[in-house]
Coordinates of C-alpha atoms and ligand atoms in Angstrom, one line a residue:
M3 CA 62.2 0.8 -43.1
P4 CA 59.6 -1.5 -41.5
L5 CA 58.6 -4.2 -44.1
N6 CA 55.9 -6.8 -43.8
Y7 CA 56.6 -10.1 -41.8
I8 CA 55.7 -13.2 -43.6
A9 CA 57.0 -16.7 -43.0
N10 CA 59.5 -15.2 -40.5
A11 CA 61.2 -12.9 -42.8
F12 CA 60.8 -9.1 -43.5
V13 CA 59.6 -8.6 -47.0
P14 CA 58.6 -5.5 -49.0
S15 CA 55.2 -5.2 -50.3
S16 CA 54.7 -6.1 -54.1
S17 CA 53.0 -2.6 -54.4
G18 CA 56.4 -0.8 -54.0
R19 CA 54.5 1.8 -52.1
T20 CA 54.7 3.1 -48.6
I21 CA 52.6 4.9 -46.0
P22 CA 54.4 7.8 -43.8
V23 CA 54.2 7.1 -40.0
I24 CA 53.2 10.1 -37.9
D25 CA 54.4 11.1 -34.5
P26 CA 51.2 12.4 -32.9
S27 CA 53.1 14.5 -30.3
D28 CA 54.4 16.8 -33.3
G29 CA 52.6 15.9 -36.2
Q30 CA 55.7 14.9 -38.1
P31 CA 56.5 11.8 -40.3
F32 CA 59.3 9.8 -38.7
E33 CA 59.1 6.4 -40.6
E34 CA 57.3 4.8 -43.5
I35 CA 55.5 1.4 -43.4
Q36 CA 54.6 -0.8 -46.5
R37 CA 51.2 -0.1 -48.2
S38 CA 50.4 -3.5 -49.0
N39 CA 47.8 -5.0 -51.3
A40 CA 45.8 -8.1 -51.9
Q41 CA 48.8 -9.9 -53.2
D42 CA 50.7 -9.4 -50.0
I43 CA 47.8 -10.9 -48.2
D44 CA 47.6 -13.7 -50.4
A45 CA 51.2 -14.3 -49.8
A46 CA 50.8 -14.3 -46.0
V47 CA 47.5 -16.5 -46.2
R48 CA 49.6 -19.1 -48.1
A49 CA 52.5 -18.9 -45.6
A50 CA 50.1 -19.3 -42.8
R51 CA 48.5 -22.3 -44.5
Q52 CA 51.7 -24.1 -45.1
C53 CA 52.8 -23.5 -41.5
Y54 CA 49.5 -24.9 -40.2
D55 CA 49.4 -28.0 -42.5
G56 CA 53.0 -28.6 -42.2
V57 CA 54.0 -27.9 -38.6
W58 CA 51.7 -26.2 -36.4
S59 CA 48.6 -28.6 -36.4
K60 CA 51.1 -31.2 -35.7
L61 CA 52.5 -29.7 -32.4
S62 CA 51.1 -31.0 -29.1
A63 CA 49.2 -28.6 -26.7
A64 CA 52.2 -28.7 -24.5
E65 CA 54.6 -27.6 -27.1
R66 CA 52.4 -24.6 -28.1
S67 CA 52.2 -23.8 -24.5
R68 CA 55.9 -23.7 -24.3
L69 CA 56.4 -21.5 -27.5
L70 CA 53.9 -19.0 -26.1
M71 CA 55.6 -18.8 -22.6
R72 CA 58.8 -18.4 -24.5
L73 CA 57.6 -15.4 -26.4
A74 CA 56.1 -13.9 -23.2
E75 CA 59.6 -14.1 -21.8
K76 CA 61.1 -12.3 -24.9
I77 CA 58.5 -9.6 -24.8
A78 CA 59.4 -9.1 -21.1
E79 CA 62.9 -8.8 -21.9
H80 CA 62.1 -6.2 -24.7
G81 CA 59.3 -4.4 -22.9
E82 CA 61.0 -1.1 -22.8
E83 CA 61.8 -1.2 -26.5
L84 CA 58.3 -2.1 -27.2
A85 CA 56.8 0.6 -25.1
A86 CA 59.1 3.2 -26.6
L87 CA 58.0 2.1 -30.1
E88 CA 54.4 2.2 -29.2
Q89 CA 54.8 5.5 -27.5
R90 CA 56.2 7.1 -30.5
D91 CA 53.6 5.6 -32.9
C92 CA 50.5 6.2 -30.7
G93 CA 51.5 9.1 -28.7
K94 CA 51.1 7.3 -25.3
P95 CA 52.4 8.6 -22.2
T96 CA 55.3 6.4 -20.9
K97 CA 53.2 5.0 -18.1
Q98 CA 50.5 4.0 -20.6
A99 CA 53.0 2.5 -23.0
R100 CA 54.8 0.4 -20.4
A101 CA 51.4 -0.8 -19.1
D102 CA 50.5 -2.0 -22.5
A103 CA 53.7 -3.9 -23.0
I104 CA 53.2 -5.6 -19.6
A105 CA 49.5 -6.4 -20.7
L106 CA 51.1 -8.0 -23.9
V107 CA 53.2 -10.4 -21.7
R108 CA 50.3 -11.3 -19.4
Y109 CA 48.1 -12.3 -22.6
F110 CA 51.0 -14.7 -23.9
E111 CA 51.5 -16.0 -20.2
F112 CA 47.9 -16.5 -19.6
Y113 CA 47.1 -18.2 -23.0
A114 CA 50.4 -20.4 -22.6
G115 CA 48.9 -21.8 -19.4
A116 CA 45.6 -22.3 -21.1
C117 CA 46.8 -24.4 -24.1
D118 CA 46.7 -27.8 -22.7
K119 CA 43.5 -27.0 -20.6
L120 CA 41.1 -26.7 -23.4
H121 CA 39.1 -30.0 -23.9
G122 CA 35.7 -31.3 -24.9
E123 CA 33.0 -33.3 -23.0
T124 CA 31.4 -36.8 -23.0
I125 CA 27.8 -36.5 -23.5
P126 CA 25.5 -39.3 -22.2
Y127 CA 23.4 -40.8 -25.0
Q128 CA 21.6 -44.1 -25.9
N129 CA 22.9 -47.3 -24.6
G130 CA 25.5 -48.7 -27.0
Y131 CA 27.0 -45.3 -28.1
S132 CA 29.9 -43.2 -26.7
V133 CA 29.7 -39.6 -27.7
F134 CA 32.1 -36.9 -27.0
T135 CA 33.4 -33.6 -28.5
W136 CA 36.7 -32.2 -29.7
R137 CA 37.7 -28.6 -29.7
E138 CA 39.4 -28.1 -33.1
P139 CA 41.2 -25.0 -34.5
H140 CA 39.7 -23.0 -37.2
G141 CA 43.2 -23.3 -39.0
V142 CA 44.3 -19.8 -40.6
T143 CA 42.7 -16.9 -38.7
G144 CA 42.7 -13.3 -39.7
H145 CA 43.2 -10.5 -37.2
V146 CA 42.2 -6.8 -37.9
V147 CA 43.8 -4.6 -35.2
P148 CA 43.0 -0.9 -34.4
W149 CA 45.5 1.8 -33.5
N150 CA 44.4 2.6 -29.9
Y151 CA 46.1 -0.4 -28.1
P152 CA 47.9 -2.3 -30.9
M153 CA 50.0 -4.4 -28.3
Q154 CA 47.1 -5.1 -26.2
I155 CA 44.8 -6.1 -28.8
F156 CA 47.3 -8.2 -30.6
G157 CA 48.0 -10.0 -27.5
R158 CA 44.2 -10.4 -27.0
C159 CA 43.5 -12.1 -30.2
V160 CA 46.7 -13.6 -31.5
A161 CA 47.8 -15.2 -28.2
G162 CA 44.3 -16.8 -27.9
A163 CA 44.1 -17.9 -31.4
L164 CA 47.6 -19.5 -31.2
A165 CA 46.7 -21.4 -27.9
A166 CA 43.7 -22.9 -29.4
G167 CA 45.9 -24.3 -32.2
N168 CA 45.3 -21.6 -35.1
V169 CA 48.1 -19.7 -37.0
C170 CA 47.5 -16.0 -37.7
V171 CA 47.6 -13.3 -40.4
V172 CA 47.5 -9.9 -38.8
K173 CA 46.6 -6.5 -40.3
P174 CA 47.4 -3.9 -38.1
S175 CA 46.1 -0.2 -38.2
E176 CA 47.8 1.9 -40.8
D177 CA 48.4 4.3 -37.9
A178 CA 50.2 2.1 -35.4
C179 CA 52.0 -1.1 -36.3
L180 CA 55.6 -0.7 -35.3
S181 CA 55.6 -2.5 -32.1
L182 CA 53.7 -5.6 -33.7
L183 CA 56.3 -5.9 -36.4
R184 CA 58.8 -6.3 -33.6
V185 CA 56.7 -8.7 -31.7
A186 CA 56.5 -11.0 -34.9
E187 CA 60.3 -10.8 -35.0
L188 CA 60.6 -11.7 -31.4
A189 CA 58.3 -14.7 -32.0
A190 CA 60.6 -16.2 -34.7
E191 CA 63.4 -15.8 -32.1
A192 CA 61.3 -17.6 -29.5
G193 CA 61.2 -20.6 -31.8
F194 CA 57.6 -19.9 -33.6
P195 CA 57.7 -21.7 -37.0
A196 CA 57.7 -19.7 -40.1
G197 CA 54.0 -18.6 -41.1
A198 CA 52.6 -18.9 -37.5
I199 CA 52.4 -15.3 -37.2
N200 CA 52.3 -12.9 -40.3
I201 CA 51.9 -9.3 -40.4
V202 CA 50.9 -7.3 -43.4
T203 CA 50.6 -3.5 -42.9
G204 CA 48.5 -1.0 -45.2
Y205 CA 45.2 0.6 -45.4
G206 CA 41.9 -0.9 -44.1
H207 CA 40.0 -0.6 -47.5
E208 CA 42.9 -2.3 -49.3
V209 CA 44.6 -4.9 -47.1
G210 CA 41.9 -5.2 -44.5
D211 CA 39.3 -5.9 -47.1
A212 CA 41.5 -8.4 -49.0
L213 CA 42.1 -10.2 -45.6
A214 CA 38.3 -10.4 -44.8
R215 CA 37.5 -11.5 -48.4
H216 CA 40.2 -14.0 -48.7
P217 CA 39.0 -17.7 -49.3
G218 CA 42.1 -19.1 -47.2
I219 CA 41.0 -17.4 -44.0
D220 CA 39.0 -19.6 -41.7
H221 CA 37.9 -17.1 -38.9
I222 CA 38.4 -13.5 -38.6
S223 CA 38.5 -11.3 -35.3
F224 CA 38.0 -7.6 -35.9
T225 CA 38.5 -5.0 -33.3
G226 CA 37.5 -1.4 -34.5
S227 CA 34.6 0.8 -35.4
P228 CA 31.1 -0.4 -35.9
K229 CA 31.0 0.8 -39.4
V230 CA 34.0 -1.2 -40.5
G231 CA 32.8 -4.1 -38.4
T232 CA 29.7 -4.1 -40.7
L233 CA 31.8 -4.3 -43.7
I234 CA 34.1 -7.0 -42.3
Q235 CA 30.9 -9.2 -41.4
Q236 CA 29.3 -8.6 -44.8
A237 CA 32.7 -9.6 -46.7
A238 CA 32.9 -12.7 -44.3
A239 CA 29.2 -13.7 -44.8
E240 CA 29.9 -14.1 -48.5
R241 CA 31.7 -17.5 -47.8
H242 CA 30.1 -18.1 -44.3
C243 CA 33.5 -17.3 -42.4
P244 CA 32.9 -17.0 -38.7
V245 CA 33.6 -13.5 -37.2
T246 CA 34.4 -12.0 -33.8
L247 CA 33.5 -8.2 -33.6
E248 CA 34.9 -6.1 -30.8
L249 CA 33.4 -2.8 -31.8
G250 CA 32.9 0.7 -29.8
G251 CA 31.0 1.6 -26.7
K252 CA 29.4 4.5 -25.0
S253 CA 29.8 3.0 -21.5
P254 CA 28.0 4.6 -18.5
Q255 CA 29.6 5.3 -14.9
I256 CA 26.4 5.1 -12.7
V257 CA 26.8 6.8 -9.4
F258 CA 24.3 6.5 -6.7
A259 CA 24.1 8.9 -3.5
D260 CA 25.6 6.4 -1.3
A261 CA 28.8 5.7 -3.4
D262 CA 32.3 6.0 -1.9
L263 CA 33.1 9.2 -3.8
D264 CA 36.8 9.0 -2.9
Q265 CA 37.2 6.0 -4.7
A266 CA 34.7 6.7 -7.5
I267 CA 36.1 10.0 -8.5
P268 CA 39.7 9.1 -9.6
A269 CA 38.3 6.0 -11.3
I270 CA 35.8 8.1 -13.2
V271 CA 38.4 10.5 -14.3
N272 CA 40.9 7.7 -15.4
A273 CA 38.2 5.9 -17.5
I274 CA 37.8 9.0 -19.8
V275 CA 41.2 10.2 -20.0
Q276 CA 43.2 7.0 -20.2
N277 CA 44.8 6.9 -23.6
A278 CA 43.3 10.4 -24.3
G279 CA 39.9 8.8 -24.1
Q280 CA 40.6 6.6 -27.2
T281 CA 39.5 3.4 -25.4
C282 CA 36.6 1.3 -26.7
S283 CA 35.6 0.8 -23.0
A284 CA 36.0 4.4 -22.1
G285 CA 33.4 5.5 -19.2
S286 CA 32.2 8.4 -21.4
R287 CA 28.8 8.8 -20.0
L288 CA 28.5 9.9 -16.2
L289 CA 25.0 9.2 -14.7
V290 CA 24.6 10.8 -11.3
E291 CA 21.8 10.6 -8.8
Q292 CA 20.1 13.9 -8.5
S293 CA 20.8 14.5 -4.8
I294 CA 24.7 14.4 -5.4
Y295 CA 24.8 15.8 -8.9
E296 CA 26.1 19.3 -8.1
P297 CA 28.6 18.2 -5.4
L298 CA 30.0 15.4 -7.5
L299 CA 30.5 17.8 -10.6
E300 CA 32.1 20.3 -8.4
R301 CA 34.6 17.7 -7.3
L302 CA 35.2 16.5 -10.8
A303 CA 35.7 20.0 -12.1
T304 CA 38.7 20.2 -9.6
A305 CA 40.2 17.0 -10.9
F306 CA 39.6 18.0 -14.7
E307 CA 41.1 21.3 -14.2
G308 CA 44.3 19.6 -12.7
L309 CA 44.9 17.5 -15.8
R310 CA 47.8 18.1 -18.0
V311 CA 48.1 17.3 -21.6
G312 CA 51.3 17.1 -23.4
P313 CA 53.9 15.2 -25.8
A314 CA 54.0 11.5 -25.0
A315 CA 57.5 11.5 -23.6
M316 CA 56.5 14.1 -20.9
D317 CA 54.4 11.4 -19.4
L318 CA 51.6 13.6 -18.3
D319 CA 48.0 12.6 -17.4
V320 CA 47.1 12.6 -21.2
G321 CA 49.1 12.5 -24.3
P322 CA 48.0 13.6 -28.1
L323 CA 45.2 12.1 -30.0
I324 CA 46.4 9.7 -32.7
R325 CA 46.0 11.9 -35.9
A326 CA 44.5 15.2 -37.2
T327 CA 41.2 13.6 -38.3
Q328 CA 40.7 12.3 -34.8
Q329 CA 41.2 15.7 -33.5
Q330 CA 38.8 17.2 -35.8
R331 CA 36.2 14.6 -34.8
V332 CA 36.4 15.6 -31.3
W333 CA 36.2 19.3 -32.1
D334 CA 33.2 18.8 -34.1
F335 CA 31.4 16.9 -31.1
L336 CA 32.6 20.0 -28.9
S337 CA 31.2 22.4 -31.5
D338 CA 27.8 20.6 -31.5
A339 CA 27.9 20.7 -27.8
H340 CA 28.4 24.5 -27.9
S341 CA 25.6 24.9 -30.4
A342 CA 23.3 23.0 -28.3
D343 CA 24.2 25.1 -25.3
I344 CA 25.4 22.1 -23.4
P345 CA 27.5 23.7 -20.5
V346 CA 31.3 22.9 -20.1
V347 CA 31.8 22.2 -16.4
A348 CA 35.7 22.1 -16.5
Q349 CA 38.7 21.5 -18.9
G350 CA 42.3 20.4 -18.4
R351 CA 45.2 22.3 -19.9
V352 CA 47.4 21.7 -22.7
V353 CA 51.0 22.3 -21.6
E354 CA 53.1 25.1 -23.2
E355 CA 55.7 22.7 -24.3
A356 CA 53.1 20.9 -26.5
P357 CA 54.2 21.5 -30.3
E358 CA 51.3 23.3 -32.0
T359 CA 51.5 20.8 -34.8
G360 CA 50.6 17.8 -32.3
Y361 CA 47.1 16.5 -31.8
Y362 CA 46.4 17.8 -28.4
Q363 CA 42.8 17.9 -26.8
A364 CA 42.1 19.2 -23.2
P365 CA 40.0 16.8 -21.2
T366 CA 36.3 18.2 -21.1
L367 CA 33.6 17.7 -18.8
L368 CA 30.1 18.6 -20.2
R369 CA 27.0 18.7 -18.0
D370 CA 23.1 18.4 -18.5
V371 CA 23.8 16.5 -21.8
P372 CA 20.4 15.6 -23.3
V373 CA 19.8 11.9 -23.6
D374 CA 19.1 12.0 -27.2
H375 CA 22.1 14.4 -28.1
R376 CA 25.1 12.7 -30.1
L377 CA 27.2 13.4 -27.2
A378 CA 25.1 10.9 -25.1
Q379 CA 24.8 8.5 -28.0
E380 CA 28.0 8.3 -30.2
E381 CA 31.3 7.4 -29.3
V382 CA 33.6 10.4 -29.3
F383 CA 36.9 8.7 -28.9
G384 CA 38.5 11.5 -27.2
P385 CA 38.7 12.7 -23.5
V386 CA 35.1 14.1 -23.3
L387 CA 32.7 13.1 -20.5
A388 CA 29.0 13.6 -20.8
A389 CA 27.2 14.0 -17.4
M390 CA 23.5 13.8 -16.8
A391 CA 21.3 13.2 -13.6
F392 CA 19.1 10.5 -12.7
R393 CA 15.9 10.4 -10.3
D394 CA 16.1 6.6 -9.2
E395 CA 17.3 3.3 -10.0
E396 CA 14.7 2.8 -12.7
H397 CA 15.7 5.8 -14.5
A398 CA 19.3 5.1 -14.1
L399 CA 18.8 1.9 -15.9
E400 CA 16.8 3.6 -18.6
L401 CA 19.4 6.1 -19.3
A402 CA 22.1 3.4 -19.1
N403 CA 20.6 1.3 -21.8
A404 CA 19.6 4.1 -23.9
T405 CA 22.3 3.8 -26.6
Q406 CA 23.0 1.5 -29.4
F407 CA 26.1 0.3 -27.5
G408 CA 26.5 -2.3 -24.8
L409 CA 30.2 -2.7 -23.9
V410 CA 31.0 -1.9 -20.4
A411 CA 29.2 -0.3 -17.4
G412 CA 30.3 1.0 -13.9
V413 CA 28.2 1.1 -10.8
W414 CA 28.8 3.0 -7.7
T415 CA 26.9 2.1 -4.7
R416 CA 27.3 0.6 -1.3
D417 CA 23.8 -1.0 -1.5
G418 CA 24.5 -4.8 -1.9
A419 CA 21.0 -5.6 -3.3
R420 CA 21.1 -2.7 -5.8
Q421 CA 24.7 -3.8 -7.0
F422 CA 23.0 -6.9 -8.2
R423 CA 19.7 -5.4 -9.6
M424 CA 21.9 -2.9 -11.6
A425 CA 24.4 -5.6 -12.8
R426 CA 21.3 -7.6 -14.0
G427 CA 19.4 -4.6 -15.5
V428 CA 22.2 -3.0 -17.4
R429 CA 22.8 -4.4 -21.1
S430 CA 26.5 -4.7 -21.7
G431 CA 29.3 -7.4 -21.9
Q432 CA 30.9 -6.3 -18.5
V433 CA 29.6 -4.8 -15.4
F434 CA 32.1 -3.4 -12.7
I435 CA 30.7 -2.6 -9.2
N436 CA 32.6 0.0 -7.2
N437 CA 35.6 -0.2 -9.6
Y438 CA 36.0 0.3 -13.4
G439 CA 37.8 -2.1 -15.7
A440 CA 39.4 -4.2 -12.9
G441 CA 42.9 -3.1 -14.1
G442 CA 42.6 -4.5 -17.5
G443 CA 41.9 -8.1 -16.7
V444 CA 43.5 -10.4 -19.3
E445 CA 41.6 -13.1 -17.5
L446 CA 38.1 -11.7 -17.7
P447 CA 35.8 -12.3 -20.8
F448 CA 35.2 -9.2 -22.8
G449 CA 32.9 -8.3 -25.5
G450 CA 29.8 -6.5 -26.3
V451 CA 26.0 -6.7 -27.0
K452 CA 24.1 -4.6 -29.6
S453 CA 26.3 -2.5 -31.7
S454 CA 29.3 -3.2 -29.5
G455 CA 29.7 -6.5 -31.2
H456 CA 29.6 -10.3 -30.6
G457 CA 31.8 -12.9 -29.5
R458 CA 34.1 -12.8 -26.7
E459 CA 37.8 -12.2 -26.3
K460 CA 40.1 -12.3 -23.3
G461 CA 40.0 -15.0 -20.5
F462 CA 39.4 -18.7 -21.1
E463 CA 36.1 -17.9 -23.0
A464 CA 38.0 -16.5 -25.9
L465 CA 39.2 -19.9 -26.7
Y466 CA 35.7 -21.2 -27.4
G467 CA 35.3 -18.6 -30.2
F468 CA 38.9 -19.6 -31.6
T469 CA 37.8 -23.3 -32.0
V470 CA 35.0 -25.3 -33.6
L471 CA 33.4 -28.0 -31.7
K472 CA 33.3 -31.5 -33.4
T473 CA 30.8 -34.1 -32.0
V474 CA 32.1 -37.7 -32.3
A475 CA 29.5 -40.5 -31.7
V476 CA 30.9 -44.1 -31.6
R477 CA 28.4 -46.9 -31.6
H478 CA 30.1 -49.9 -30.1
G479 CA 26.9 -52.0 -29.0
Ligands
NAD524 P1 38.5 1.4 -37.8 O1 37.5 0.5 -37.7 O2 38.6 2.5 -38.5 O3 39.7 0.5 -38.0 C1 40.2 -0.6 -37.3 C2 41.0 -1.5 -38.4 O4 40.1 -2.0 -39.4 C3 42.2 -0.8 -38.8 O5 43.4 -1.8 -39.0 C4 41.9 -0.4 -40.3 O6 42.8 -0.3 -41.1 C5 40.8 -1.6 -40.6 N1 40.0 -1.2 -41.7 C6 39.3 0.0 -42.0 N2 38.7 -0.2 -43.0 C7 38.5 -1.3 -43.3 C8 37.8 -2.1 -44.4 N3 37.0 -1.4 -45.2 N4 38.0 -3.4 -44.3 C9 38.8 -4.0 -43.4 N5 39.4 -3.6 -42.6 C10 39.4 -2.1 -42.6 O7 38.7 1.7 -36.1 P2 39.9 2.6 -35.5 O8 39.7 4.0 -35.7 O9 41.3 2.0 -35.9 O10 39.8 2.3 -33.9 C11 38.8 2.9 -33.2 C12 37.4 2.2 -33.0 O11 37.8 0.8 -32.6 C13 36.5 2.8 -32.1 O12 35.3 2.6 -32.6 C14 36.6 1.8 -30.9 O13 35.7 1.8 -29.9 C15 36.9 0.4 -31.5 N6 37.6 -0.3 -30.6 C16 37.0 -1.3 -29.9 C17 37.7 -2.2 -29.3 C18 36.9 -3.3 -28.5 O14 37.5 -4.3 -27.8 N7 35.5 -3.3 -28.3 C19 38.9 -2.0 -28.8 C20 39.7 -0.9 -29.2 C21 39.0 -0.2 -30.2

C-alpha cells in the first residue's frame, strides 16, 4: 500500500486511516493511500526544514542542477512505469499518460539548466555606494496539486522551486497521487537528500488545509479550483505567506473568417477533448465570425461524431472523467443546456467495451450558447464545447473577455495586424495565434489574470516567484 514519503522513507500516516483509490475506467477500487492529518504535515515540514538548513541551502547552484538533471534521467528511464501508474489512477489514454511523463522529464531538464543562471542585478546609485540584489529561496515551499495532470503539475512547481533553492512539501490530490510517490522515491535514488521532496497524501480539507496553515511553510503554490484557491490564500494571509495561484479557465478559441480552418479544426477539437476536457487551459468556448459560423460548425460536427470514448488502456480519443462527482457535474451542465434550449450540434460515442461503472462522457458540441449562460461562464471541466457567433473584431473581444477567467486564448486569423490587436485586447495570461497551447511549452510562462489566479509558473519566469529579492547597499565612500 502506498505510504507517505517523508525524509526519503515511506511512512504510514499517524491517523491509521486510508482512502481507496478508484480506477476511473471501471469505477472500482484497486489501491489505498494514506488519509493523512496535520501531524503528518508537521513531520514533513520538519523534515524539509532540517534538509534546508542542514544540506540543501549549502549546495551550490551547479550541484542542485546536477541533481535535477539526474532525476530527469531517472524519470525518463522509468517513463513507461510512471505513465502506467498515472493512466490507471487518472484514466488517461496511453498517449496522454506518456506525454505527461515526457513533460515531467522536460520540467526537470529545463530547471536543471536554469539553476545556475538565476542572478540578481547591480543598481546605479549615489556615488560612494554599490548596490546589488540577490535572489534568495523562500526556504520550505508547500505545493498543493490537483488530479488532472499530477506529473506535469508536480514537475512545473516542484522542479522550479528546487532549482531556485527551496525544498518541498507536496500535497497531491486524493484522487491521483501514485505517480508522484514513485517520483519522490526516484529522487532519493538520484541522490536528493532526505527531506528535499516530501509527499503527504490525503483530503484537501484535512492535509491541504494543514499545509496552507503551517507556520513552517514559507511559500505556497496551489493549482486547483478558484474556490479552494480562495481558501488557501485566506489561510496563507493569516501569516502573510506568499502564494501562487493557478486556477481555472473558460478559455476562448476565436476564429475569424480568414482563418486556415484545416489547421484550426483539429486544434479546436483537441483543446477541448484532451484529458477528457479536464484541463485548466481547455479551449471551452468557441467564438466564430458570423459568416463562417454554419460551415465551421458543420465541419466540427463531423469531427465530434468521429470521436471515440473508452477505457484508458484502449487509448482512444477520450478516456473517462476522474470520478462520479465530476461526471455528475458535467451531466448537470448538459441538463441545464437542455432546459435552456441550447442546441446540441454533435456528440462523440462511448464504445461498447466501456464498463457501465466507468465515468464516461461523450464529447459534446453546443451552439448559440448565450454569453450569460453558465455554459459560457463557468468551467465545466469536461469535453463540452460552447459555440457562439460574433459580428466583428470588437464583438469578438467583448465576448472573449466576458467571463471572470483569463487563462489562455486562441486566435485564428491570417491578418497580421489583427493578430496583434487581438493579442493585446484579450485579457489572459497566454495568447496563441494560429495554434493552441504550443504543445505544452515547459519554457513558456503560464498563469492567469482575474479569477484564473496570479503569479507565473513554467519558464524562467517561475523562478522569480520561487525566490525573494534582497537588496544589498554597500557604502564604501
Ligand atoms: P480542487 O481545488 O478541488 O483541488 C486541488 C487540490 O486542492 C487537491 O489536492 C485538493 O485535495 C486540495 N484541496 C481541496 N480542498 C482544500 C482545502 N480546503 N485546503 C487546501 N487544499 C485543498 O481542484 P481539482 O478538482 O483537483 O482540480 C480541478 C481544478 O483545478 C479546476 O478548476 C482546474 O481549472 C484547476 N486547474 C488549474 C490549473 C492551472 O494551471 N491554472 C491546472 C490544472 C487544474
